[in-house]
């Protein structure tokens, strides 16, 4: 459920209004990158604050369960417990803000990772979320590691962790990408990755496989950014492919 305006414990100065942006932002709750739906400081007569929250971070559940950890109960926390460095069990990245934590098992999930859809489907391409897969990732070439999205044909696999890395590698360009130039540089990086992986295949197979791979990356990036909608998938598609 989405609300037009909310109050939030992490930003008591002003209310937060629901907003939609095609520009990347940093969530002030989980400290991860986001795009699309967010709650942003509405401000007052003296102006607004530069404060944003993913929708998942703005409207968390007190506790959740997850099909990958059937014996766990994850509690929402404003900060990770203890003083030790903690990692998200989905993407293997640092947890430095809002988190879902299982006290019994010690597992942690970023709010957006906890809410990753089990299936991404646009009617043509279907991707399934797995805790582990036996095939190697098309980005890093490594088996196992973090959660992965895998195509229904089982020919394409992408780690959630690798999506995080692709985003962080070009965070500055994405964040400052006011006119699309930085996004274009990112697009070239991803295209080169896909082409390198399929260099030994026949031409027809290269084109078809890269089309599927490109669509898969669009969906997964959209989901990891916190808004797995078809519209956002199209916007983020500018990161992957050019005519």
Short mmCIF file of C-alpha atoms in Angstrom, two decimals:
data_model
loop_
_atom_site.label_atom_id
_atom_site.label_comp_id
_atom_site.label_asym_id
_atom_site.label_seq_id
_atom_site.Cartn_x
_atom_site.Cartn_y
_atom_site.Cartn_z
CA UNK A 1 0.00 0.00 0.00
CA UNK A 2 1.26 3.46 -0.92
CA UNK A 3 0.38 6.70 0.86
CA UNK A 4 0.59 10.21 -0.60
CA UNK A 5 2.28 11.55 2.55
CA UNK A 6 3.66 9.94 5.69
CA UNK A 7 5.54 10.76 8.87
CA UNK A 8 8.64 8.70 9.58
CA UNK A 9 10.71 8.06 12.70
CA UNK A 10 13.98 8.60 10.80
CA UNK A 11 13.05 12.13 9.71
CA UNK A 12 10.84 13.81 12.30
CA UNK A 13 11.42 17.38 11.05
CA UNK A 14 9.01 17.07 8.11
CA UNK A 15 6.60 14.67 6.50
CA UNK A 16 7.66 12.61 3.50
CA UNK A 17 5.70 12.69 0.24
CA UNK A 18 5.44 9.88 -2.28
CA UNK A 19 7.46 10.72 -5.37
CA UNK A 20 8.62 9.06 -8.57
CA UNK A 21 11.97 9.75 -10.17
CA UNK A 22 13.88 8.42 -13.14
CA UNK A 23 17.14 9.68 -11.63
CA UNK A 24 19.11 7.51 -9.19
CA UNK A 25 19.05 8.58 -5.55
CA UNK A 26 20.65 7.40 -2.32
CA UNK A 27 18.20 6.05 0.24
CA UNK A 28 18.82 7.63 3.64
CA UNK A 29 17.39 4.58 5.36
CA UNK A 30 19.38 1.61 4.06
CA UNK A 31 22.10 3.77 2.38
CA UNK A 32 21.68 1.94 -0.93
CA UNK A 33 20.99 3.31 -4.41
CA UNK A 34 17.40 3.62 -5.62
CA UNK A 35 15.31 4.70 -8.57
CA UNK A 36 11.60 5.08 -9.25
CA UNK A 37 9.20 5.09 -6.28
CA UNK A 38 10.42 6.88 -3.16
CA UNK A 39 9.31 9.01 -0.23
CA UNK A 40 10.97 12.41 -0.21
CA UNK A 41 11.05 15.22 2.35
CA UNK A 42 8.18 17.60 1.69
CA UNK A 43 9.85 20.42 3.64
CA UNK A 44 8.26 23.57 4.96
CA UNK A 45 8.28 27.31 4.25
CA UNK A 46 12.06 27.30 4.59
CA UNK A 47 12.54 24.60 1.96
CA UNK A 48 12.93 20.82 1.89
CA UNK A 49 15.70 18.52 3.07
CA UNK A 50 17.69 16.29 0.76
CA UNK A 51 16.15 13.17 2.32
CA UNK A 52 14.87 10.13 0.44
CA UNK A 53 13.65 6.66 1.33
CA UNK A 54 12.90 3.63 -0.81
CA UNK A 55 9.22 2.77 -0.56
CA UNK A 56 10.28 -0.49 1.15
CA UNK A 57 12.29 1.49 3.70
CA UNK A 58 9.59 4.10 4.25
CA UNK A 59 6.85 1.53 4.88
CA UNK A 60 8.58 -1.48 6.45
CA UNK A 61 6.89 -4.40 8.15
CA UNK A 62 7.77 -4.98 11.80
CA UNK A 63 8.67 -8.56 10.94
CA UNK A 64 8.78 -10.72 7.82
CA UNK A 65 9.48 -14.27 6.73
CA UNK A 66 11.22 -15.37 3.54
CA UNK A 67 10.80 -18.58 1.50
CA UNK A 68 14.58 -19.06 1.39
CA UNK A 69 14.79 -19.11 5.19
CA UNK A 70 11.65 -20.92 6.33
CA UNK A 71 12.78 -21.24 9.96
CA UNK A 72 13.71 -17.56 10.29
CA UNK A 73 11.76 -14.55 11.49
CA UNK A 74 13.30 -11.27 10.34
CA UNK A 75 12.74 -8.16 12.47
CA UNK A 76 13.03 -4.67 11.03
CA UNK A 77 15.84 -2.66 12.66
CA UNK A 78 16.88 0.96 12.08
CA UNK A 79 20.53 -0.09 12.30
CA UNK A 80 22.39 -3.42 12.24
CA UNK A 81 22.84 -5.04 15.65
CA UNK A 82 26.18 -5.14 17.46
CA UNK A 83 29.46 -3.55 16.51
CA UNK A 84 30.72 -6.12 14.00
CA UNK A 85 30.60 -5.53 10.27
CA UNK A 86 27.50 -7.18 8.81
CA UNK A 87 26.59 -8.30 5.31
CA UNK A 88 23.33 -8.83 3.46
CA UNK A 89 22.76 -12.54 2.84
CA UNK A 90 21.10 -11.78 -0.49
CA UNK A 91 23.66 -9.50 -2.18
CA UNK A 92 26.70 -9.90 0.12
CA UNK A 93 27.09 -6.13 0.44
CA UNK A 94 27.58 -4.18 3.68
CA UNK A 95 24.58 -3.47 5.86
CA UNK A 96 24.93 0.05 7.22
CA UNK A 97 21.35 1.21 7.79
CA UNK A 98 17.82 -0.18 7.82
CA UNK A 99 17.87 -3.97 7.84
CA UNK A 100 15.76 -7.07 8.38
CA UNK A 101 17.60 -9.21 10.94
CA UNK A 102 16.99 -12.74 12.20
CA UNK A 103 18.23 -12.89 15.78
CA UNK A 104 18.17 -16.70 15.92
CA UNK A 105 20.27 -17.28 12.78
CA UNK A 106 22.12 -13.98 12.52
CA UNK A 107 21.00 -13.46 8.92
CA UNK A 108 20.55 -9.95 7.50
CA UNK A 109 18.68 -8.63 4.46
CA UNK A 110 18.56 -5.14 2.98
CA UNK A 111 14.88 -4.10 2.81
CA UNK A 112 14.95 -4.04 -1.00
CA UNK A 113 16.71 -7.41 -1.14
CA UNK A 114 14.16 -8.89 1.26
CA UNK A 115 11.40 -7.77 -1.11
CA UNK A 116 12.96 -8.97 -4.35
CA UNK A 117 10.22 -10.66 -6.41
CA UNK A 118 10.51 -14.43 -6.68
CA UNK A 119 9.55 -14.11 -10.36
CA UNK A 120 10.16 -11.28 -12.83
CA UNK A 121 7.90 -11.57 -15.86
CA UNK A 122 7.01 -9.12 -18.62
CA UNK A 123 5.04 -11.64 -20.68
CA UNK A 124 8.02 -12.60 -22.83
CA UNK A 125 10.98 -13.00 -20.49
CA UNK A 126 10.63 -14.79 -17.18
CA UNK A 127 13.30 -14.86 -14.46
CA UNK A 128 13.21 -16.86 -11.24
CA UNK A 129 15.00 -15.97 -8.01
CA UNK A 130 17.17 -18.71 -6.50
CA UNK A 131 19.15 -18.82 -3.29
CA UNK A 132 21.87 -20.78 -5.11
CA UNK A 133 22.32 -22.04 -8.67
CA UNK A 134 24.80 -24.53 -10.09
CA UNK A 135 25.54 -22.58 -13.28
CA UNK A 136 27.99 -19.67 -13.48
CA UNK A 137 26.96 -16.02 -13.47
CA UNK A 138 27.08 -14.23 -16.83
CA UNK A 139 28.66 -11.22 -15.16
CA UNK A 140 31.45 -12.73 -13.02
CA UNK A 141 31.65 -16.33 -14.29
CA UNK A 142 31.52 -17.70 -10.73
CA UNK A 143 29.10 -20.35 -9.47
CA UNK A 144 27.23 -20.02 -6.19
CA UNK A 145 27.88 -16.79 -4.28
CA UNK A 146 24.77 -14.65 -3.68
CA UNK A 147 21.12 -15.02 -4.66
CA UNK A 148 20.63 -15.21 -8.42
CA UNK A 149 18.01 -14.59 -11.04
CA UNK A 150 17.86 -17.35 -13.63
CA UNK A 151 15.95 -17.40 -16.90
CA UNK A 152 13.22 -19.99 -17.44
CA UNK A 153 15.33 -21.53 -20.22
CA UNK A 154 18.16 -21.89 -17.66
CA UNK A 155 20.67 -20.32 -20.07
CA UNK A 156 21.07 -17.00 -18.29
CA UNK A 157 22.02 -16.38 -14.68
CA UNK A 158 22.89 -13.16 -12.86
CA UNK A 159 23.95 -12.76 -9.23
CA UNK A 160 22.14 -10.13 -7.19
CA UNK A 161 25.61 -9.28 -5.83
CA UNK A 162 26.89 -8.59 -9.35
CA UNK A 163 24.02 -6.21 -10.01
CA UNK A 164 25.00 -4.33 -6.84
CA UNK A 165 28.61 -4.18 -8.05
CA UNK A 166 27.61 -2.89 -11.48
CA UNK A 167 25.64 -0.12 -9.80
CA UNK A 168 28.35 0.83 -7.32
CA UNK A 169 31.12 0.81 -9.94
CA UNK A 170 29.38 3.68 -11.68
CA UNK A 171 27.53 5.24 -8.74
CA UNK A 172 29.04 8.67 -9.26
CA UNK A 173 28.18 8.68 -12.94
CA UNK A 174 24.64 7.47 -12.23
CA UNK A 175 24.10 9.98 -9.44
CA UNK A 176 25.38 12.90 -11.51
CA UNK A 177 23.80 11.70 -14.76
CA UNK A 178 21.63 14.72 -15.39
CA UNK A 179 21.81 14.57 -19.19
CA UNK A 180 22.25 10.85 -19.86
CA UNK A 181 25.95 10.98 -20.82
CA UNK A 182 27.07 9.01 -17.80
CA UNK A 183 24.30 6.47 -18.39
CA UNK A 184 25.57 6.01 -21.94
CA UNK A 185 29.07 5.20 -20.64
CA UNK A 186 27.50 2.64 -18.32
CA UNK A 187 25.60 1.15 -21.23
CA UNK A 188 28.83 0.52 -23.10
CA UNK A 189 30.30 -1.24 -20.08
CA UNK A 190 27.41 -3.69 -19.87
CA UNK A 191 27.29 -4.28 -23.59
CA UNK A 192 31.00 -5.14 -23.60
CA UNK A 193 30.46 -7.60 -20.76
CA UNK A 194 27.74 -9.45 -22.63
CA UNK A 195 29.59 -9.46 -25.95
CA UNK A 196 32.76 -10.78 -24.33
CA UNK A 197 30.90 -13.67 -22.75
CA UNK A 198 29.36 -14.79 -26.06
CA UNK A 199 32.29 -14.04 -28.37
CA UNK A 200 32.76 -17.70 -29.30
CA UNK A 201 29.10 -18.29 -30.24
CA UNK A 202 27.60 -18.04 -33.70
CA UNK A 203 26.30 -14.64 -34.81
CA UNK A 204 22.59 -15.47 -34.60
CA UNK A 205 22.93 -16.99 -31.16
CA UNK A 206 24.97 -14.03 -29.97
CA UNK A 207 22.26 -11.57 -30.94
CA UNK A 208 19.40 -13.59 -29.43
CA UNK A 209 21.28 -14.44 -26.24
CA UNK A 210 22.39 -10.85 -25.72
CA UNK A 211 18.83 -9.64 -26.23
CA UNK A 212 17.63 -12.02 -23.52
CA UNK A 213 20.58 -11.16 -21.29
CA UNK A 214 19.99 -7.46 -21.74
CA UNK A 215 16.32 -7.82 -20.79
CA UNK A 216 17.29 -9.92 -17.78
CA UNK A 217 19.74 -7.28 -16.57
CA UNK A 218 17.06 -4.59 -16.96
CA UNK A 219 14.63 -6.50 -14.77
CA UNK A 220 17.16 -7.43 -12.10
CA UNK A 221 18.59 -3.90 -11.85
CA UNK A 222 15.05 -2.52 -11.52
CA UNK A 223 14.25 -4.98 -8.74
CA UNK A 224 17.48 -4.35 -6.83
CA UNK A 225 16.92 -0.60 -7.07
CA UNK A 226 13.63 -1.10 -5.26
CA UNK A 227 11.03 -0.67 -8.02
CA UNK A 228 10.62 -3.72 -10.29
CA UNK A 229 8.06 -2.21 -12.65
CA UNK A 230 7.97 -2.48 -16.41
CA UNK A 231 8.27 1.31 -16.76
CA UNK A 232 11.42 1.39 -14.67
CA UNK A 233 12.78 -1.60 -16.55
CA UNK A 234 12.43 0.47 -19.71
CA UNK A 235 14.14 3.48 -18.16
CA UNK A 236 17.02 1.42 -16.80
CA UNK A 237 17.21 -0.25 -20.21
CA UNK A 238 19.17 2.77 -21.36
CA UNK A 239 21.96 1.39 -19.18
CA UNK A 240 22.19 -1.78 -21.23
CA UNK A 241 21.44 -1.41 -24.92
CA UNK A 242 21.56 1.12 -27.72
CA UNK A 243 19.54 0.63 -30.95
#
